[in-house]
Coordinates of C-alpha atoms and ligand atoms in Angstrom, one line a residue:
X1 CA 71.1 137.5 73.5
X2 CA 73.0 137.5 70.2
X3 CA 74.5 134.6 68.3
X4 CA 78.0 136.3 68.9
X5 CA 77.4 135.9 72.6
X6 CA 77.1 131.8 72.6
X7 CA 80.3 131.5 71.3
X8 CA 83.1 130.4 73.6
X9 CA 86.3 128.9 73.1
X10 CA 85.7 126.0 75.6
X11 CA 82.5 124.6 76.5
X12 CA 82.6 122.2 79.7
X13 CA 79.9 120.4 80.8
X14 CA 79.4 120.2 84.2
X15 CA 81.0 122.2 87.2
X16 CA 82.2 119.2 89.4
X17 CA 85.8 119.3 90.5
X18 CA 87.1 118.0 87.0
X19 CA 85.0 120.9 85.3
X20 CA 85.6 123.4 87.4
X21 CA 89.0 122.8 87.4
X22 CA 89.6 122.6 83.6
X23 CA 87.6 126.4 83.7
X24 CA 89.8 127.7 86.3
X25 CA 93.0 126.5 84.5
X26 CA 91.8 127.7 81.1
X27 CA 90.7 131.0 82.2
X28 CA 93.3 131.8 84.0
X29 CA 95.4 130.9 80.3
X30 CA 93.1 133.3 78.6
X31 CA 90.7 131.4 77.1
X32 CA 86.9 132.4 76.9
X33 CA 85.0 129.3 78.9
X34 CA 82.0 128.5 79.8
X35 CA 80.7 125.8 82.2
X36 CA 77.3 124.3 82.1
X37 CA 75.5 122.6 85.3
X38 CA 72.0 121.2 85.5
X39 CA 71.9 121.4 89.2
X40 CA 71.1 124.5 91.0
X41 CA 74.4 124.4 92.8
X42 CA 78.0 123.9 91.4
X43 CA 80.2 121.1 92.8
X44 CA 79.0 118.0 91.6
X45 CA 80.0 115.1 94.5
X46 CA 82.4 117.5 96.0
X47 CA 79.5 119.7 97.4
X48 CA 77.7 120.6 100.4
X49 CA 74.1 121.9 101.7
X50 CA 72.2 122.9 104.2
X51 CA 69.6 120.3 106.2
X52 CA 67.5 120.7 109.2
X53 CA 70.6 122.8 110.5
X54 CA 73.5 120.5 109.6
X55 CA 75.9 121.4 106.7
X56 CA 76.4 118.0 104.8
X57 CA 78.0 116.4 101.6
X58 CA 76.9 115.4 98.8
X59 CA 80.3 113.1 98.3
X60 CA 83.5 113.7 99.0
X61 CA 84.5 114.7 102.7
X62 CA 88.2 116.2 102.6
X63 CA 90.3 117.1 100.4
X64 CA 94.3 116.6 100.1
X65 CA 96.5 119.3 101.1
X66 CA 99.5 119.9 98.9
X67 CA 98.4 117.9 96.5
X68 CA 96.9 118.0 93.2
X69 CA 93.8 120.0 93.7
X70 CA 95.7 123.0 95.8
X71 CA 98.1 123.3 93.4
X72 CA 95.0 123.8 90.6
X73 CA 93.6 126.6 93.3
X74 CA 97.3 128.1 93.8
X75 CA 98.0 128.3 90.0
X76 CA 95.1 129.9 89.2
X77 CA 94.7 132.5 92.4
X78 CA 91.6 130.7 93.6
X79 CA 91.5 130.7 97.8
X80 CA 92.3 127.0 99.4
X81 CA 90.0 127.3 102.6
X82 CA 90.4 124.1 103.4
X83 CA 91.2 123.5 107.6
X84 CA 92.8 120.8 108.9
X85 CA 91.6 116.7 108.8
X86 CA 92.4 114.6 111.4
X87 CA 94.2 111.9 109.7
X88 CA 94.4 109.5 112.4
X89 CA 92.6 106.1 112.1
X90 CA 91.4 103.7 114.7
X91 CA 90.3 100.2 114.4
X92 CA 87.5 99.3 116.3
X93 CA 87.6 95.1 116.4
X94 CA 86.1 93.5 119.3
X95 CA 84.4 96.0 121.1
X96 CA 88.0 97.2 121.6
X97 CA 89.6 100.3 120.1
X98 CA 93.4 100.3 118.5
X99 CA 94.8 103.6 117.2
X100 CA 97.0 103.0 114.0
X101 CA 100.1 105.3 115.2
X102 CA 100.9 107.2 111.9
X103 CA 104.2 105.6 111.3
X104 CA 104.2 101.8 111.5
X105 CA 100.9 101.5 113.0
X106 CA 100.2 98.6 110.5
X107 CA 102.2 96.6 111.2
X108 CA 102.2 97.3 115.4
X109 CA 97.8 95.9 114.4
X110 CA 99.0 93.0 112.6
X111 CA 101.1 91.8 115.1
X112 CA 98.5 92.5 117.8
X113 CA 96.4 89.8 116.2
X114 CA 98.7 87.7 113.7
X115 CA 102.1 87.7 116.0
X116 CA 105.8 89.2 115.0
X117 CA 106.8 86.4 112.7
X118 CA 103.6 86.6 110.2
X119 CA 103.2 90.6 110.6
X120 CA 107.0 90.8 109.4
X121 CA 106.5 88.3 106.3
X122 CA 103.1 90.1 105.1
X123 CA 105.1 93.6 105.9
X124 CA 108.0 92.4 103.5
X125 CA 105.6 91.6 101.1
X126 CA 103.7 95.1 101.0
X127 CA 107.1 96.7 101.0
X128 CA 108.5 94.8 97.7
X129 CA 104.8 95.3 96.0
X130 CA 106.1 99.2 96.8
X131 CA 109.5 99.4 95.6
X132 CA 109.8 96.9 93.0
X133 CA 106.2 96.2 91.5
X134 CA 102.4 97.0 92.2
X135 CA 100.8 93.3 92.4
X136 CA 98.9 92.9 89.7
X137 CA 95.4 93.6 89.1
X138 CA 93.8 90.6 87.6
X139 CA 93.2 89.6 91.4
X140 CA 91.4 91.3 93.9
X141 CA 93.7 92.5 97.3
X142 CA 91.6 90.0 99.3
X143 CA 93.2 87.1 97.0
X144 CA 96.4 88.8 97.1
X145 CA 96.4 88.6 100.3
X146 CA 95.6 84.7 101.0
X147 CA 99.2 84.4 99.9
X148 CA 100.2 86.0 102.8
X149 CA 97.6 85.3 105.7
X150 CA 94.3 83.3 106.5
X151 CA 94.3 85.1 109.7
X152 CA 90.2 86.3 109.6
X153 CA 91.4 89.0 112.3
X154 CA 94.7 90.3 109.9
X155 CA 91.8 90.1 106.5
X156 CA 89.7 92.3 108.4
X157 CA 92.1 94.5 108.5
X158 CA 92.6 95.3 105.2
X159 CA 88.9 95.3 104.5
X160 CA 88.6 97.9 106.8
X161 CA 91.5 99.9 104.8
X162 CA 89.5 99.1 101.4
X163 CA 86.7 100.9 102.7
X164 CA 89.0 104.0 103.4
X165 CA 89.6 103.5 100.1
X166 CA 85.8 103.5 99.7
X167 CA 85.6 100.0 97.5
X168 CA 84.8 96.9 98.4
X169 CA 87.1 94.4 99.6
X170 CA 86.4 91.4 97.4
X171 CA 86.3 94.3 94.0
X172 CA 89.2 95.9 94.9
X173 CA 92.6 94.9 92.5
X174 CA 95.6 94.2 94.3
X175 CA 97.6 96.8 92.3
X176 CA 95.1 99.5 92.4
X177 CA 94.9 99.0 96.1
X178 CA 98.7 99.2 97.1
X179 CA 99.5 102.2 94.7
X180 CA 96.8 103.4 97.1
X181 CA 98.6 102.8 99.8
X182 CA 101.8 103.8 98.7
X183 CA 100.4 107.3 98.3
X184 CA 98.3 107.7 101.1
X185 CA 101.9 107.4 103.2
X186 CA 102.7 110.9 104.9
X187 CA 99.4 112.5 103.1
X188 CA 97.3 115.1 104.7
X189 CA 94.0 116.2 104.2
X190 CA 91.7 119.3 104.9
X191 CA 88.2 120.2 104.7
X192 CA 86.0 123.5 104.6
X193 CA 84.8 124.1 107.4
X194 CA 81.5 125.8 105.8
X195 CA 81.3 122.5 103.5
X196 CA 82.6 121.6 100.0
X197 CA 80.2 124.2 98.0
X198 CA 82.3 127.1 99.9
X199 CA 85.5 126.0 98.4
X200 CA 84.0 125.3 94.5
X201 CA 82.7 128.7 94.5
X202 CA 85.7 130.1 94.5
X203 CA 86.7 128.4 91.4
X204 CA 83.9 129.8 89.8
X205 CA 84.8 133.2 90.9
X206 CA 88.1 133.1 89.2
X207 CA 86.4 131.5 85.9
X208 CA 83.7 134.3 85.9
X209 CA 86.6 137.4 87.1
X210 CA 88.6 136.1 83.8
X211 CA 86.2 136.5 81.5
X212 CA 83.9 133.0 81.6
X213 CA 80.3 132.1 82.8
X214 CA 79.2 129.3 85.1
X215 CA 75.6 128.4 84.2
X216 CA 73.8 126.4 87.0
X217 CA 70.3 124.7 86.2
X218 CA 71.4 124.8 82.8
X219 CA 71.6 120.9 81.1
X220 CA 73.6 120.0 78.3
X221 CA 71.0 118.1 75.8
X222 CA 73.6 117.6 73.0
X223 CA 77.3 117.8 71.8
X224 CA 77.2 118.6 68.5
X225 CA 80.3 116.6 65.8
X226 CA 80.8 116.8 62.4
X227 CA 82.7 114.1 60.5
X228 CA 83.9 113.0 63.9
X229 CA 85.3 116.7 64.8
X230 CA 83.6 118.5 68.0
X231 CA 81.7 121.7 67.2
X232 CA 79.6 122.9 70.2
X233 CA 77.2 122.2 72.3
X234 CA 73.2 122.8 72.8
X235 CA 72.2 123.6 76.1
X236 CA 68.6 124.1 77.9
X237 CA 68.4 127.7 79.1
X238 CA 65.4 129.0 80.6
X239 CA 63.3 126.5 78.8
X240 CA 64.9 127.3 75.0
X241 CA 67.6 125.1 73.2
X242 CA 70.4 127.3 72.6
X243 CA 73.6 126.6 70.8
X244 CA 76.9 127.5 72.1
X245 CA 79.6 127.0 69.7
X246 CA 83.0 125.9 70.8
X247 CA 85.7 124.8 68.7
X248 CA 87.1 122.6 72.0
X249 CA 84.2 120.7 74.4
X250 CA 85.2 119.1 77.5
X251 CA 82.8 116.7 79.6
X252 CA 82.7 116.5 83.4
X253 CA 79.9 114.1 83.0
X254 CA 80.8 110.8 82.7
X255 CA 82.7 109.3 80.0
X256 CA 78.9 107.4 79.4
X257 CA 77.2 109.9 79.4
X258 CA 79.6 112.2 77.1
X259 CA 79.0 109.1 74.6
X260 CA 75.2 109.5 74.8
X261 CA 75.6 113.3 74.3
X262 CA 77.5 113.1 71.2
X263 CA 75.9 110.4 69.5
X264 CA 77.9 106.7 70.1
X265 CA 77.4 106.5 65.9
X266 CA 80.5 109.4 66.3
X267 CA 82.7 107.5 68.2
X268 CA 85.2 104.6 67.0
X269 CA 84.3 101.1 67.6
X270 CA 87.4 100.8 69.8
X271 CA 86.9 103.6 72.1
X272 CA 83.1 102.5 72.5
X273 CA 84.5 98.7 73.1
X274 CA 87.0 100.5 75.8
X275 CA 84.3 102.6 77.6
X276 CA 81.9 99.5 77.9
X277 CA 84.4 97.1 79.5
X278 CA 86.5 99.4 82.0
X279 CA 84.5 102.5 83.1
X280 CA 81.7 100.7 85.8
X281 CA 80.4 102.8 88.5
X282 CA 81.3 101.8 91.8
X283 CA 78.7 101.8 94.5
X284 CA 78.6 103.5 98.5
X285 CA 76.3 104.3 101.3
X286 CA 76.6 106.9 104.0
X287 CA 74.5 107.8 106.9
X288 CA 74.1 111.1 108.6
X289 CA 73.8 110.4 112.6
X290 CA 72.6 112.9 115.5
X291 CA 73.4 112.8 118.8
X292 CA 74.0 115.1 121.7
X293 CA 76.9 113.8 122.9
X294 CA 79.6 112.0 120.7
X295 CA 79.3 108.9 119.8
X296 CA 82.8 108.0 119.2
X297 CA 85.0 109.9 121.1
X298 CA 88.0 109.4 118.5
X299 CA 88.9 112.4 116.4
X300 CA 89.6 110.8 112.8
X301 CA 88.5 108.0 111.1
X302 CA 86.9 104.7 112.5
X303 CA 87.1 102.0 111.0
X304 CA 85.3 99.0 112.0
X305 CA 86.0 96.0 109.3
X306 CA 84.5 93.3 110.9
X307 CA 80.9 93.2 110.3
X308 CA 78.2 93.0 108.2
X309 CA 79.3 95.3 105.9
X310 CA 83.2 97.1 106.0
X311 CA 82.4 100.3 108.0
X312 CA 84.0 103.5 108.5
X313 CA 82.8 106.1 110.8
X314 CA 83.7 109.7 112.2
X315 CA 82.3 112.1 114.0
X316 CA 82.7 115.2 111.9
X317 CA 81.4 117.9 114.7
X318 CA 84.6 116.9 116.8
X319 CA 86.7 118.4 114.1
X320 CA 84.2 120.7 112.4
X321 CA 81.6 121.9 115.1
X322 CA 80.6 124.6 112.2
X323 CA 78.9 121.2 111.0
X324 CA 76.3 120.6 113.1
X325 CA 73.6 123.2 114.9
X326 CA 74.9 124.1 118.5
X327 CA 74.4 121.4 121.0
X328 CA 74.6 118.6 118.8
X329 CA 77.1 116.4 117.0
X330 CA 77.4 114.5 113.5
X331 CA 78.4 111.1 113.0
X332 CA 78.9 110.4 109.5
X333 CA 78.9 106.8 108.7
X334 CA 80.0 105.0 105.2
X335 CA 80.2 101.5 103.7
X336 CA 80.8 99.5 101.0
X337 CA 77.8 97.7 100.3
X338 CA 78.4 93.7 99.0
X339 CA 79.4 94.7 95.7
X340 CA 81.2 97.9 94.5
X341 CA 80.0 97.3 90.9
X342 CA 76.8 95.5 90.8
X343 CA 73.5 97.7 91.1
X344 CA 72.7 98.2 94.8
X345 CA 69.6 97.3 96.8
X346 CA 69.3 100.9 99.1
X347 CA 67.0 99.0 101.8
X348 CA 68.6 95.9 102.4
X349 CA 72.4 97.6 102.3
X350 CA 71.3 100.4 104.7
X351 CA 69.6 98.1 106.9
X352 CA 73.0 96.2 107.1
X353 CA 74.6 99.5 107.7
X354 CA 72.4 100.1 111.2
X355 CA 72.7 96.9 112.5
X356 CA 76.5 97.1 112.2
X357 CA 76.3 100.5 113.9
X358 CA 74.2 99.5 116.5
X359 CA 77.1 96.5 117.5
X360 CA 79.5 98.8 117.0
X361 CA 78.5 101.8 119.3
X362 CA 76.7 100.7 122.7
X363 CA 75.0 103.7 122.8
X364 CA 73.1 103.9 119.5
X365 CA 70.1 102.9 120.5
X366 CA 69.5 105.3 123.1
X367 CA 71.3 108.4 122.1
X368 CA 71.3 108.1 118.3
X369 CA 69.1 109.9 115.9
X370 CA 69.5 108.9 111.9
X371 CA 69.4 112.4 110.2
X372 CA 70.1 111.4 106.2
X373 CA 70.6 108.4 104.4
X374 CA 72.7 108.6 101.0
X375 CA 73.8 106.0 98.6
X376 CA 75.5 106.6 95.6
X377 CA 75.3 104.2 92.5
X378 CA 75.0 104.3 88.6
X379 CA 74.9 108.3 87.0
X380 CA 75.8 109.3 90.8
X381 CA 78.0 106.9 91.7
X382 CA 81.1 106.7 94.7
X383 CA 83.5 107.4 91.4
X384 CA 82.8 106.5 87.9
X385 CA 85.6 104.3 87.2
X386 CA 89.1 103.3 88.9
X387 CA 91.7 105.1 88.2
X388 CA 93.6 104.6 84.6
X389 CA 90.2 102.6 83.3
X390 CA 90.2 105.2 80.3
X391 CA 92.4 108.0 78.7
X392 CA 91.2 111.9 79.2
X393 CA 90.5 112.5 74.9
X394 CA 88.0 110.5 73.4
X395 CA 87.9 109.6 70.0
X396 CA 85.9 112.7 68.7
X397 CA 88.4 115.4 67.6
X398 CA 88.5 117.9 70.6
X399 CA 86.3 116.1 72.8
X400 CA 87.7 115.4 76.1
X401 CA 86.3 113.8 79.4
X402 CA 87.6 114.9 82.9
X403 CA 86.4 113.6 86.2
X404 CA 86.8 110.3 88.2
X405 CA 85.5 108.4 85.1
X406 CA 88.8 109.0 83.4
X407 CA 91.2 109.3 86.8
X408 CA 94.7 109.4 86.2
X409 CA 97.3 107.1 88.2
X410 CA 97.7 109.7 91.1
X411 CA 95.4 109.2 94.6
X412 CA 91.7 108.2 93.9
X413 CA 88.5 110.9 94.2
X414 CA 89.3 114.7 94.1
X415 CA 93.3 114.5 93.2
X416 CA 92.7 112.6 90.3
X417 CA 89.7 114.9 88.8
X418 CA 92.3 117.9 89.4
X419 CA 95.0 115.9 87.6
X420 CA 92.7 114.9 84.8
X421 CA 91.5 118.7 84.6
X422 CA 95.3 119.7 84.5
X423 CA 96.1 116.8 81.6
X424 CA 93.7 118.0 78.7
X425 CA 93.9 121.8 79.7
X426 CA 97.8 121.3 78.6
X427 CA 96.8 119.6 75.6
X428 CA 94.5 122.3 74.7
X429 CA 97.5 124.8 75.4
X430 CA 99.7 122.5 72.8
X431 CA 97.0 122.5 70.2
X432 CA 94.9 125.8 70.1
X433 CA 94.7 129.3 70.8
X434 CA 92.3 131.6 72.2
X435 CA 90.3 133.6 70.0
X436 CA 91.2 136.6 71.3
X437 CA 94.7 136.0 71.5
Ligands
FAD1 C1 80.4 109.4 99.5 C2 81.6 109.9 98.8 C3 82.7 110.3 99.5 C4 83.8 110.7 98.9 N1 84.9 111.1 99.7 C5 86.0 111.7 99.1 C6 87.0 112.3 99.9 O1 86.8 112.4 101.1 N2 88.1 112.8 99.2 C7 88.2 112.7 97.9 O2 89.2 113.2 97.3 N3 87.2 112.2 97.1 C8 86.1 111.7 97.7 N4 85.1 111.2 96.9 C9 85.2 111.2 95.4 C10 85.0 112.6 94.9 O3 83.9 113.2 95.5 C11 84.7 112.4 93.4 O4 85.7 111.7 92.8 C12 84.6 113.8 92.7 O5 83.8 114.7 93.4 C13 84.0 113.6 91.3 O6 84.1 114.8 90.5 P1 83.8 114.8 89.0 O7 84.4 116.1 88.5 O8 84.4 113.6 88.4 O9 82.3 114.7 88.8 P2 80.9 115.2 89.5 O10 81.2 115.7 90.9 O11 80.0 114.0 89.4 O12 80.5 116.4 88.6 C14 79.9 116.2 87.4 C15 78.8 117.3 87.2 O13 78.3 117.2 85.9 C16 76.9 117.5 86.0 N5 76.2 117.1 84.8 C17 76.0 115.8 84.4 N6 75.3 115.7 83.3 C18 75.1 117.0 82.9 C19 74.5 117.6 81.7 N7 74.0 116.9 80.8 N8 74.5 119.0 81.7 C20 75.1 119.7 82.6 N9 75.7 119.2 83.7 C21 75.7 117.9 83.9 C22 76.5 116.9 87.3 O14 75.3 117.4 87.8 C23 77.6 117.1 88.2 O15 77.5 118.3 89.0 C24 83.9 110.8 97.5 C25 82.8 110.5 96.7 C26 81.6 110.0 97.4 C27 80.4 109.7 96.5

């Protein structure tokens, strides 16, 4: 190849949903991109693959319909496979099972456990933190809370919604947790039914049909700044260090890792100061479960607060049969382990995981078969920061981050890597052209 050839008028690293998206959007604008992944599969922690017959993530589940990310794959032409979620949720407390009905159905729980008078007074509560202001969140939503209740049964309840939130209980800030909630009102969800990977492809196709590239197995060793101005990046391709210049670089890596990229000697004490104290990893753990039969019967999500660990559970194969091989069905399992930001013991959290799922489903024992453990932590973490933590341009001229290390205030996970995508692409738009243009 030619020097001519590595030059591009974006460079992105890394083709999760944030980078993919950002290609997509610029592409489809006219600009010359090119995105750069060091796995052998694009996606990031909205993917899927293939194991011992099962088609299983490596993150994220579903995605929102409607939302933010469909109205990325709409804009740019890109085909929204996505089927159906079941949204419903079920508490499992007590052995006992208690379907949330869509509209009202917290309050109709608390009551089951707390009585009218206290479900009313916490209900007013949540409904001024909607309309007149988010609590705030120097305090987690479990100290929020103790305002309200000391009912274990009612707490439990909410610690079960954290997890649907996917972050601990005791970690979670009040705010973050209720402009959650706010937004999760009258949301709905799909996923594809051939797994995650199916629907990122499609992203790529529109990047590559405009004009881009999407390199896979290709890592990004440096991003190259002068006097504090982005100029490119060097990438490892088939074992050489090549140079692709880019007047405009955009990192789908981790606002950390874009830092040890660049060089932190490039960046301004402030940002640095920033990054250090707000973006922290938060930790997860999922299991893959097989079993002949189902082993919750319930279409949507479980969720099952009260045990060793907060617990969520589904089984996929009810709603997605395409999931697992025929004859069998897939349990997927998830919990917050002790603490969403402190480095995670794997053993000791996914041994707390089992024994909870063994009290919580009779059956396990006999009928269940534990197919994949995951846990997600650190580089590869459940999302890299909560949302808002840190702004989308760094302090390097032409830098940007995208991702859910730099999530906007919109719902948490795929929505907010989307929006972030959308956020710099338009500030590109205000502040260069493409080449060819
Ligand atoms: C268990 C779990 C369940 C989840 N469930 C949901 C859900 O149901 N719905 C939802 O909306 N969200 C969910 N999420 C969150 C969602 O998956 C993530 O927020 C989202 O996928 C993050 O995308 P991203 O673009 O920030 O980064 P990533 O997906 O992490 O992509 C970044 C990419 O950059 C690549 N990369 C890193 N360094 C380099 C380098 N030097 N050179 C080249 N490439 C590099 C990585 O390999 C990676 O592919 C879930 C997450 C987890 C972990």
């Amino acid at each position: 190849m030619d020097q001519s050839s590595h030059k591009y008028d974006v460079a992105i690293i890394g083709a999760g949903m944030g980078g993919l998206c950002s290609g997509a959007l610029l592409a489809n604008q006219g600009y010359r991109a090119l995105v750069v992944e060091k796995l052998p599969f694009v996606g990031g922690r909205a993917s899927s693959f293939k194991y011992r017959g099962y088609i299983l993530p490596t993150g994220a589940l579903y995605v929102e319909t409607g939302g933010y990310v469909e109205s990325v794959f709409k804009e740019v032409g890109a085909t929204f496979g996505v089927r159906s979620f079941p949204m419903g949720i079920c508490f499992r407390m007590d052995g006992k099972d208690y379907p949330m009905p869509q509209k009202g159905g917290l309050r109709q729980l608390v009551s089951t456990f707390a009585g009218e008078a206290e479900a009313a007074r916490l209900m007013a509560a949540i409904r001024r933190a909607f309309r007149w202001n988010e609590p705030s969140s120097s305090i987690s939503i479990r100290d929020w809370l103790l305002r309200y209740t000391s009912n274990d049964k009612v707490l439990a309840i909410f610690r079960g919604l954290s997890n649907y939130q996917c972050v601990n209980f005791r970690d979670e800030p009040a705010g973050e947790f209720m402009r959650q909630l706010k937004l999760s009102i009258g949301a709905s969800a799909g996923a594809h039914p051939q797994g995650f990977l199916e629907l990122m492809k499609e992203l790529v196709r529109v990047i590559e049909a405009k004009g881009g590239h999407v390199w896979t197995g290709c890592r990004a060793q440096r991003i190259m700044v002068q006097e504090e101005v982005v100029k490119g990046i060097v990438v490892e391709k088939d074992g050489d260090d090549l140079e692709v210049l880019a007047p405009v670089v955009i990192s789908d890596a981790g606002p950390h890792k874009t830092v040890e990229l660049a060089g932190p000697e490039n960046f301004d004490n402030g940002y640095l100061k920033e990054l250090r104290e707000k973006v922290r990893p938060l930790a997860y753990i999922g299991l893959v479960i097989s079993s002949d039969r189902p082993l919750v019967d319930f279409e949507g999500v479980m969720v099952v607060p009260e045990g060793r660990r907060q617990m969520t559970m589904m089984c996929t194969s009810l709603a997605y049969p395409e999931y697992a091989p025929p004859g069998k069905h897939m349990l997927q399992a998830w919990a917050a382990p002790d603490s969403s930001f402190l480095p995670l013991d794997p053993a000791r959290e996914i041994d707390m995981v089992v024994q909870d799922l063994r009290e919580a489903i009779p059956q396990f024992d006999r009928e269940a078969e534990i197919v994949h453990v995951s846990y997600w932590q650190k580089d590869w973490p459940m999302y890299r920061a909560l949302p808002g933590a840190l702004a989308q341009k760094t302090s390097v001229e032409n830098l940007y981050n995208v991702g859910d290390g730099v999530a906007p205030l919109v719902p948490l996970g795929l929505p907010a890597c989307a929006q972030s995508a959308r956020i710099v692409v338009e500030d590109i738009r205000q502040r260069t052209k493409p080449a060819a243009a």
